[in-house]
Coordinates of C-alpha atoms in Angstrom, one line a residue:
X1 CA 111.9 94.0 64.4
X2 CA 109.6 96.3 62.5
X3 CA 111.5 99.5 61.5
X4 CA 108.7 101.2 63.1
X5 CA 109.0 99.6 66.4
X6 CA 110.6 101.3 69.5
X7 CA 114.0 99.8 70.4
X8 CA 114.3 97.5 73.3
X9 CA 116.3 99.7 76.5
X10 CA 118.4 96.7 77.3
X11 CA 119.0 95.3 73.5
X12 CA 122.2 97.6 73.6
X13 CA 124.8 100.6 75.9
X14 CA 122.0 103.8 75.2
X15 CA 122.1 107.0 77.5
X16 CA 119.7 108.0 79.6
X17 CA 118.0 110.5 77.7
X18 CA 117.4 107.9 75.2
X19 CA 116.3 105.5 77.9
X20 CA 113.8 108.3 79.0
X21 CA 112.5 109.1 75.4
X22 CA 111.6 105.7 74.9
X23 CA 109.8 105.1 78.3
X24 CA 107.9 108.1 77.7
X25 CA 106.7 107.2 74.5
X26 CA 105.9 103.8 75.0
X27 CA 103.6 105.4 77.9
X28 CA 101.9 107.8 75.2
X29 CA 102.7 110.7 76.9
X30 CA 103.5 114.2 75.8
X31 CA 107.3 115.8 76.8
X32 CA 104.8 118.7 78.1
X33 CA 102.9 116.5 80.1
X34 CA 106.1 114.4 81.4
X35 CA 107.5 117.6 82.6
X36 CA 104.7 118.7 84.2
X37 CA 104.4 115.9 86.2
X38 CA 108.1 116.3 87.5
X39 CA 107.8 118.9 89.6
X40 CA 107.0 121.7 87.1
X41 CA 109.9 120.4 84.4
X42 CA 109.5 122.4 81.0
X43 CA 109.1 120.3 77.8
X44 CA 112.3 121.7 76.8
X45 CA 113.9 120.6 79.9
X46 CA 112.8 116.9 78.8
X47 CA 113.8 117.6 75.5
X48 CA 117.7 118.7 76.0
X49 CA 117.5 115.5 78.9
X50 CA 116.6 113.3 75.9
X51 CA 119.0 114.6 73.6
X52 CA 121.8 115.0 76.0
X53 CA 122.3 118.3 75.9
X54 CA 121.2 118.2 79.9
X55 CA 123.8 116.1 82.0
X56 CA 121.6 112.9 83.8
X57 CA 119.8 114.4 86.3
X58 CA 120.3 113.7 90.1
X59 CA 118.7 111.3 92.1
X60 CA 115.6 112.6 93.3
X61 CA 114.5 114.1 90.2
X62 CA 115.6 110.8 88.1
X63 CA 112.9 108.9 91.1
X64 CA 110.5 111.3 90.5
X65 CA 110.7 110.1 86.1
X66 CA 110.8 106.6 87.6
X67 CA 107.3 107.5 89.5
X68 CA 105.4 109.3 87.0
X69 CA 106.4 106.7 84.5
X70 CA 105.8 103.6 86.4
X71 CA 109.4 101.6 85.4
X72 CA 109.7 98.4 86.6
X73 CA 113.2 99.0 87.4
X74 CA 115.3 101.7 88.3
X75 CA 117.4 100.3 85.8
X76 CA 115.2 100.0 83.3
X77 CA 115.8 104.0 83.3
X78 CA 119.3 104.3 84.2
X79 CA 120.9 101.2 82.5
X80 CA 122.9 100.4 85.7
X81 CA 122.0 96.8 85.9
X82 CA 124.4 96.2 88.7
X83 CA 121.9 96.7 91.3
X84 CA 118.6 96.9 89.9
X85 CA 115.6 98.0 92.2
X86 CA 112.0 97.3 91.8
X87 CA 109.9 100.0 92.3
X88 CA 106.2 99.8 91.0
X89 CA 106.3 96.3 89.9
X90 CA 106.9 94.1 93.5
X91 CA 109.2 91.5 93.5
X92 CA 106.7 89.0 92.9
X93 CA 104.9 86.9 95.8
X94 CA 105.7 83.3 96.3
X95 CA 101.9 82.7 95.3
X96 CA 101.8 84.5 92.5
X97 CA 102.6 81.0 90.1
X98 CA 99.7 79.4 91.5
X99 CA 97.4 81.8 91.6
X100 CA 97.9 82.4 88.0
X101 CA 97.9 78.3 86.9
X102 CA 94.7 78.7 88.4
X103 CA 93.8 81.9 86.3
X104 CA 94.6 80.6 83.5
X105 CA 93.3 77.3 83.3
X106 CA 90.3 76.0 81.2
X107 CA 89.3 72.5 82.7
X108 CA 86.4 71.1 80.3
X109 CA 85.6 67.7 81.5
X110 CA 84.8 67.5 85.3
X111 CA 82.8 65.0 87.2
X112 CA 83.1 67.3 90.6
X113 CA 80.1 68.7 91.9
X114 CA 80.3 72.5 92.5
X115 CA 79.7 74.0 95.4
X116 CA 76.5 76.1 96.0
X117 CA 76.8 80.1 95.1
X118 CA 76.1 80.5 99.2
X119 CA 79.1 78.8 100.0
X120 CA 81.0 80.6 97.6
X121 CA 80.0 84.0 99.0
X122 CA 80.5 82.6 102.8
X123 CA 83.9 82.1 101.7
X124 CA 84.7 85.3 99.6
X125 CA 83.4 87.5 103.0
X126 CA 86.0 85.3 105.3
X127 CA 89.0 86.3 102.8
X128 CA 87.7 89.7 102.6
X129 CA 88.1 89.7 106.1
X130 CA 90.8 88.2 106.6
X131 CA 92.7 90.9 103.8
X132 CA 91.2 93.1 106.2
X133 CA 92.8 92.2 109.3
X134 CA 96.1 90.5 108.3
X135 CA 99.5 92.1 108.3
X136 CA 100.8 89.3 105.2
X137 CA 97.5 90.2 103.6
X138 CA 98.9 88.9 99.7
X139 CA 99.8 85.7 101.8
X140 CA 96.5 85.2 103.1
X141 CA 94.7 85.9 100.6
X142 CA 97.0 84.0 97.3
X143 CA 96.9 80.5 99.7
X144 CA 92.3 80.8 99.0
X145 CA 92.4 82.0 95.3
X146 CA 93.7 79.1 93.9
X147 CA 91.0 76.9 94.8
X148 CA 88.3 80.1 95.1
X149 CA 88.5 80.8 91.3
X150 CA 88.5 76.5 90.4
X151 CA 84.8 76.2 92.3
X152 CA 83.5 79.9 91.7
X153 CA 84.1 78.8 87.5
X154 CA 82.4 75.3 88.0
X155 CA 79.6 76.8 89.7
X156 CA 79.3 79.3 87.1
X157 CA 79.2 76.0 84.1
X158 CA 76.8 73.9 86.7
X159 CA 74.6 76.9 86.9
X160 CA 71.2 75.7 85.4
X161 CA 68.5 78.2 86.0
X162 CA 69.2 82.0 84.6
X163 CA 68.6 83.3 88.3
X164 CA 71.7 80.7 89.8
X165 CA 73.6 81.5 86.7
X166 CA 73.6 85.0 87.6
X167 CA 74.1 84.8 91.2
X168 CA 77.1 82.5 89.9
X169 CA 78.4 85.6 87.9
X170 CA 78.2 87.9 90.2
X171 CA 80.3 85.4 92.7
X172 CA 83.1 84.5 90.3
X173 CA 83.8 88.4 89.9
X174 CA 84.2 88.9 92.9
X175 CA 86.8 86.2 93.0
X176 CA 88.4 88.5 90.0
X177 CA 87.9 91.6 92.1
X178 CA 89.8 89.9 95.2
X179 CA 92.5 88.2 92.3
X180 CA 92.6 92.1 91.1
X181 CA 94.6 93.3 94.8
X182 CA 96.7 90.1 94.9
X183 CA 98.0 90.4 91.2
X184 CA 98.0 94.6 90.8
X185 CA 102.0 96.0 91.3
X186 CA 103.6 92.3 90.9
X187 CA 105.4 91.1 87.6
X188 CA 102.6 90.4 85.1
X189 CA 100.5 93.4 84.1
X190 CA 99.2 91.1 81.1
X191 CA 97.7 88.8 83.8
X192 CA 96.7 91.7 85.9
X193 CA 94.4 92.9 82.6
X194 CA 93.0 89.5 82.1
X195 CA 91.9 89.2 86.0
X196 CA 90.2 92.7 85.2
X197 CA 88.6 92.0 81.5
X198 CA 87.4 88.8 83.1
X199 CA 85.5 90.2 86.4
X200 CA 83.7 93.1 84.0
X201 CA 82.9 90.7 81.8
X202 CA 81.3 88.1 84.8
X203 CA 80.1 91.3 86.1
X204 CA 77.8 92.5 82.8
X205 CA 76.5 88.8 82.8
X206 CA 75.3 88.9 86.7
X207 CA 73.4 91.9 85.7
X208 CA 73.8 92.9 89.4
X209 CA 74.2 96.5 89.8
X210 CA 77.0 96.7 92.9
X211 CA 78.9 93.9 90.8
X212 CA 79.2 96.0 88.0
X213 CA 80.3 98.3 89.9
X214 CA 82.8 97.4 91.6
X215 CA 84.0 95.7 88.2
X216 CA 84.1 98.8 86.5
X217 CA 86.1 100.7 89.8
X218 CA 88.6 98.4 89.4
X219 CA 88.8 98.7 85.7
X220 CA 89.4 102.2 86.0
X221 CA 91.7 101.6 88.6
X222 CA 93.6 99.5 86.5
X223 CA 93.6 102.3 83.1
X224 CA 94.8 104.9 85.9
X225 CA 97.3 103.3 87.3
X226 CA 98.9 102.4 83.3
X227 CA 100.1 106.2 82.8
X228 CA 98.7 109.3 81.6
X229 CA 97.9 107.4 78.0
X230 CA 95.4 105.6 79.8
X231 CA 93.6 108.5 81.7
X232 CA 90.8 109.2 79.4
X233 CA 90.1 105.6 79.2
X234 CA 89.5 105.4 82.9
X235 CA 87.4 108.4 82.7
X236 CA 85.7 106.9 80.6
X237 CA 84.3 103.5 82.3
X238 CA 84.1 105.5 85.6
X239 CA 81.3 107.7 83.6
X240 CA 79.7 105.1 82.1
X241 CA 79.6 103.2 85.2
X242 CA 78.1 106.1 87.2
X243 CA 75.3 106.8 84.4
X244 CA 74.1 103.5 85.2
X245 CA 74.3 103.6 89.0
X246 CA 73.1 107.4 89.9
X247 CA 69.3 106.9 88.6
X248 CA 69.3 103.6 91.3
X249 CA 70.6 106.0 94.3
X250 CA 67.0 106.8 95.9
X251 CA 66.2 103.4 96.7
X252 CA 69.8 101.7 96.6
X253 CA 71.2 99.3 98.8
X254 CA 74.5 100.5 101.5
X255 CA 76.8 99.0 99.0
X256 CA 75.2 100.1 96.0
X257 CA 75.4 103.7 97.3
X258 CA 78.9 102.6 98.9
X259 CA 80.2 101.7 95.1
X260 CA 78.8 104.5 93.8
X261 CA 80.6 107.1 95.9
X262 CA 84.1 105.1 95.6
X263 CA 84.0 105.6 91.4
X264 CA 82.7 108.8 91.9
X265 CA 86.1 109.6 94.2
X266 CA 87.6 107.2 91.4
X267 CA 86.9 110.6 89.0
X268 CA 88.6 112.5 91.3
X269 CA 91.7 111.0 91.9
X270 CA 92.1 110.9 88.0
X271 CA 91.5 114.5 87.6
X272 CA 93.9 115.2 90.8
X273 CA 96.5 112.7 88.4
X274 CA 96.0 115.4 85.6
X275 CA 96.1 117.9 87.8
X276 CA 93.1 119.5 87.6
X277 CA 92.2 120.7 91.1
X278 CA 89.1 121.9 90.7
X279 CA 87.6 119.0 89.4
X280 CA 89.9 116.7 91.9
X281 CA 87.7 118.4 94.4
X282 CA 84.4 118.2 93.6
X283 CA 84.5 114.6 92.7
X284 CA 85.9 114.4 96.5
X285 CA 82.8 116.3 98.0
X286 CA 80.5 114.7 96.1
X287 CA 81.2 111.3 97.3
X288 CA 82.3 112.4 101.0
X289 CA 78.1 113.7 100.7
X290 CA 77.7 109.9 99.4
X291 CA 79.8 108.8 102.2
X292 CA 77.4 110.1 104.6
X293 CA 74.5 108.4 103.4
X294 CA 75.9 105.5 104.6
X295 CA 75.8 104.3 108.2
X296 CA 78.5 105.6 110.9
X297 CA 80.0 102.6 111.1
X298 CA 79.8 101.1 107.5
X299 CA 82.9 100.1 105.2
X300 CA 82.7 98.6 102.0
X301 CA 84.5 95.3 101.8
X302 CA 86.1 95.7 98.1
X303 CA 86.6 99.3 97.8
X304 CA 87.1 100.6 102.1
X305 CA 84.5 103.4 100.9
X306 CA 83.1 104.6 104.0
X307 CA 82.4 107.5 106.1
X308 CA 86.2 106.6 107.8
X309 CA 88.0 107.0 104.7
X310 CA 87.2 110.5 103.2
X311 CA 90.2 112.0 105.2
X312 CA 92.2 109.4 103.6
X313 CA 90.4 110.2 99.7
X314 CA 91.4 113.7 101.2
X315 CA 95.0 113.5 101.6
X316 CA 95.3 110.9 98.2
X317 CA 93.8 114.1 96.3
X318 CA 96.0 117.0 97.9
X319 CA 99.2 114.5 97.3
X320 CA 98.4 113.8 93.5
X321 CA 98.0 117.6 92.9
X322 CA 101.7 117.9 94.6
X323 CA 100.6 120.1 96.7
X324 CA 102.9 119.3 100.5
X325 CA 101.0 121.9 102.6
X326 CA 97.4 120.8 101.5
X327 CA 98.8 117.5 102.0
X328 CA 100.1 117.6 105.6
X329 CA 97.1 119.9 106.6
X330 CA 94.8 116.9 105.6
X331 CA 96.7 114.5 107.2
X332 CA 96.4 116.2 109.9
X333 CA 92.8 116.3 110.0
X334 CA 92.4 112.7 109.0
X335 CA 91.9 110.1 111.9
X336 CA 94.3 107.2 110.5
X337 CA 92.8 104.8 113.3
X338 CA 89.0 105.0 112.0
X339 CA 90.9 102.7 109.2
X340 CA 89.9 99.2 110.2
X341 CA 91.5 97.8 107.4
X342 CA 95.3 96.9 108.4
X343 CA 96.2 97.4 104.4
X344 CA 94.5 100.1 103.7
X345 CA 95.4 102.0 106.9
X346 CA 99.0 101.4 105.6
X347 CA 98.5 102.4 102.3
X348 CA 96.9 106.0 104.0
X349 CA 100.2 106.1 106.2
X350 CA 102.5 106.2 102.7
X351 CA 100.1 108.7 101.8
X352 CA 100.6 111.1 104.4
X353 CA 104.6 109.9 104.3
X354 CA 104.3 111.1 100.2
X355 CA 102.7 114.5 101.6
X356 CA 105.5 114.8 104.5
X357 CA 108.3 114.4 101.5
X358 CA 106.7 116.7 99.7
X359 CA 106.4 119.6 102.1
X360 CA 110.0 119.0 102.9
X361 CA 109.5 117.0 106.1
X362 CA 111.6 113.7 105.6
X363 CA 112.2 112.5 108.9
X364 CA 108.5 112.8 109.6
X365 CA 108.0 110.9 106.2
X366 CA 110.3 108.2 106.7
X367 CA 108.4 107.9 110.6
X368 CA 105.4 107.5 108.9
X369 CA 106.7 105.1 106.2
X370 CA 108.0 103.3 109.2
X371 CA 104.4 103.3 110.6
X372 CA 102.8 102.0 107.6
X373 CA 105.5 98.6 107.6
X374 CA 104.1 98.5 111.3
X375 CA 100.6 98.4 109.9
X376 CA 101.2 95.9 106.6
X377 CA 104.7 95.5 105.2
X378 CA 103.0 93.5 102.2
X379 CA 101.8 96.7 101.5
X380 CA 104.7 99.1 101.6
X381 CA 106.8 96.3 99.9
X382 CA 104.7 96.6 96.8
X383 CA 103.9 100.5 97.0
X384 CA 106.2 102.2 94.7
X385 CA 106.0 105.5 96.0
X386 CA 107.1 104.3 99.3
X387 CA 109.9 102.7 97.8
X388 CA 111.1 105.6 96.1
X389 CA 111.2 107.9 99.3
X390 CA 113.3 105.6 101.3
X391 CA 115.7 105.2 98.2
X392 CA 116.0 108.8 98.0
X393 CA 116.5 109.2 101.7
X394 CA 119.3 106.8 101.8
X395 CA 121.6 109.2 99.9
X396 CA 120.7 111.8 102.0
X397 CA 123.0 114.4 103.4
X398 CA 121.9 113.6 107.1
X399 CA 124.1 110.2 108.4
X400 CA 120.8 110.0 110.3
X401 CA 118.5 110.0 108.3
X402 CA 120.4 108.1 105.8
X403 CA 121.3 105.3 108.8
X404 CA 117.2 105.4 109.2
X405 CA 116.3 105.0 105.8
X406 CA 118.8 102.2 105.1
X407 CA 117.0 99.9 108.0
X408 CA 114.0 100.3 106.2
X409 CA 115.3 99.8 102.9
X410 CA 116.5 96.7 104.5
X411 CA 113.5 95.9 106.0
X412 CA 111.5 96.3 102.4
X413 CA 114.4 94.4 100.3
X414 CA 115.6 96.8 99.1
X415 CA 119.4 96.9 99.9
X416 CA 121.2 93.7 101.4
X417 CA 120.5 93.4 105.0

């Protein structure tokens, strides 16, 4: 090993405050920023932690590190490896192997006609739909990739004419796009970066301004959701990518507008990451004013950007600033069943469970949590923050609430049933 290299947690017995040194670094950040991200922590505070000075911390402030630093494991930051617990890496669908054989393949000799770009778009609009409306939504959609990313690459090599070719583009990143929400959260963030490098890359060569952008949403998505190190990175293609779409606004398309306000809300759920509320904000005004451009009863396939889901945005942005009474005041407000999307409404329900824990309701959070399985439990199984509620609630002083929280721990896979 390079004598510059950071150590491996698991090569041998280190404490926890050498586990947590290590995990921050390798995620670039700051002990300043670390700290301020745990609930208002000092960078001394992480500092004695890391050197021991500090006994381990308990339980909900060690889930809170496991959150802002996105372990795999629970272990990974404890060293207990007798009963390790995924938390924002799932546990890795059944389909995942096939999906990425398919990903990863590079058949060069073919006699097999492709099928027409028509077809291919037919069938990416039936799997967005059925994501939409399915409860097993990673099910549904990992049994069509397989075979959707095969034809949508021989199309793209059958292509002759620079207009089919195109059109070809733009169809196989969608296929990434769609590859994108089956792969993000499971074990392989090296194939999740390949499924997004690939789309922004099919994207550029469609030259089709809504492809693009929903290329680079996801790309940003992908830099944001990699730590604080990556922030500025996904600032970065969020800006670029709306420097190119805001001059086509006055006479763009529903989904070109629709794409547009979704990075611009992108910006702001960054900025509410970094905690700059101001900025979190504005971002979320100036696409809600995007949103309602759009017709009443529009919603984006890719990104659910819609009129419906800027109470949603709202109580994403009030819950990243870790701010519980903004949080349940927008949840309020938001109308949960303007959601069509069976995902997406799930992923708003751990949303407003996050703002409940946070404001120091946790029987309405763990309702709500319940609520969201009831929606999509392929959702909450692979939402980390969900996760990390109900694993904190199991140790709670309540024998209710901690006989509640174990059924759903069951329920998600989390404890033995």
């Amino acid at each position: 090993m390079p004598s510059d290299a950071s150590p491996d947690p698991y090569a041998t017995p280190i404490a926890f405050g050498q586990r947590l040194k290590i995990l921050r670094t390798r995620r670039g950040m700051t002990r300043a920023q670390l700290g301020g991200l745990v609930d208002g922590k000092t960078a001394s505070w992480v500092r004695a932690v890391e050197e021991g000075r500090l006994q381990t911390p308990k339980l909900v402030t060690i889930l809170r590190l496991a959150e802002v630093l996105r372990v795999r494991d629970l272990s990974e930051l404890t060293g207990d490896q007798s009963a390790p617990v995924a938390l924002f890496t799932g546990p890795g669908h059944p389909r995942l192997r096939a999906v990425k054989d398919a990903i990863d393949a590079f058949p060069l000799a073919t006699a097999r006609p492709a099928p027409p770009t028509p077809h291919l778009q037919a069938r990416l609009a039936r799997a967005w739909a059925a994501r939409h409306s399915a409860p097993n939504h990673r099910e549904v959609i990992g049994a069509l990739l397989p075979d959707l990313i095969r034809d949508a690459r021989l199309t793209v090599r059958q292509a002759d004419r620079t207009a089919e070719r195109r059109a070809a583009q733009a169809a196989l990143s969608e296929v990434y796009s769609l590859s994108q929400f089956f792969v993000a959260y499971q074990p392989d963030a090296p194939l999740l970066w390949r499924v997004a490098e690939r789309g922004m890359v099919a994207a550029q060569e469609s030259e089709d301004p809504h492809t693009i952008g929903v290329a680079a949403w996801l790309t940003a998505q992908a830099h944001r959701d990699s730590g604080p190190g990556h922030y500025d990175a996904a600032d970065a293609v969020t800006a670029e990518a709306l420097r190119f779409l805001t001059p086509l606004l006055p006479e763009a398309s529903d989904d070109v507008l629709a794409i547009t306000g979704a990075l611009t809300f992108e910006a702001g759920y960054t900025a509410a990451r970094r905690r700059e509320t101001g900025t979190a904000w504005r971002y979320w005004d100036e696409a809600r004013s995007l949103a309602e451009r759009l017709p009443a009863d529009y919603y984006h396939p890719v990104t659910s950007f819609s009129r419906a889901i800027m109470g949603a945005h709202a109580v994403t942005v009030a819950v990243e600033l870790r701010s519980g009474g903004e949080s349940v005041r927008q949840a309020t407000a938001s109308d949960t069943t303007a959601i069509p999307s069976r995902p997406r409404r799930a992923r708003h329900r751990i949303e407003e469970a996050r703002g409940y824990h946070l404001d120091g309701q946790p029987d309405v959070a763990l309702d709500t949590l319940a609520r969201a399985h009831e929606a999509a439990p392929e959702t909450i199984k692979y939402n980390g923050y969900a996760k990390a509620i109900v694993i904190e609630e199991t140790e709670s002083k309540s024998p209710e609430r901690r006989r509640r929280a174990s059924e759903l721990a069951a329920r998600l896979g989390l404890l033995a049933v």
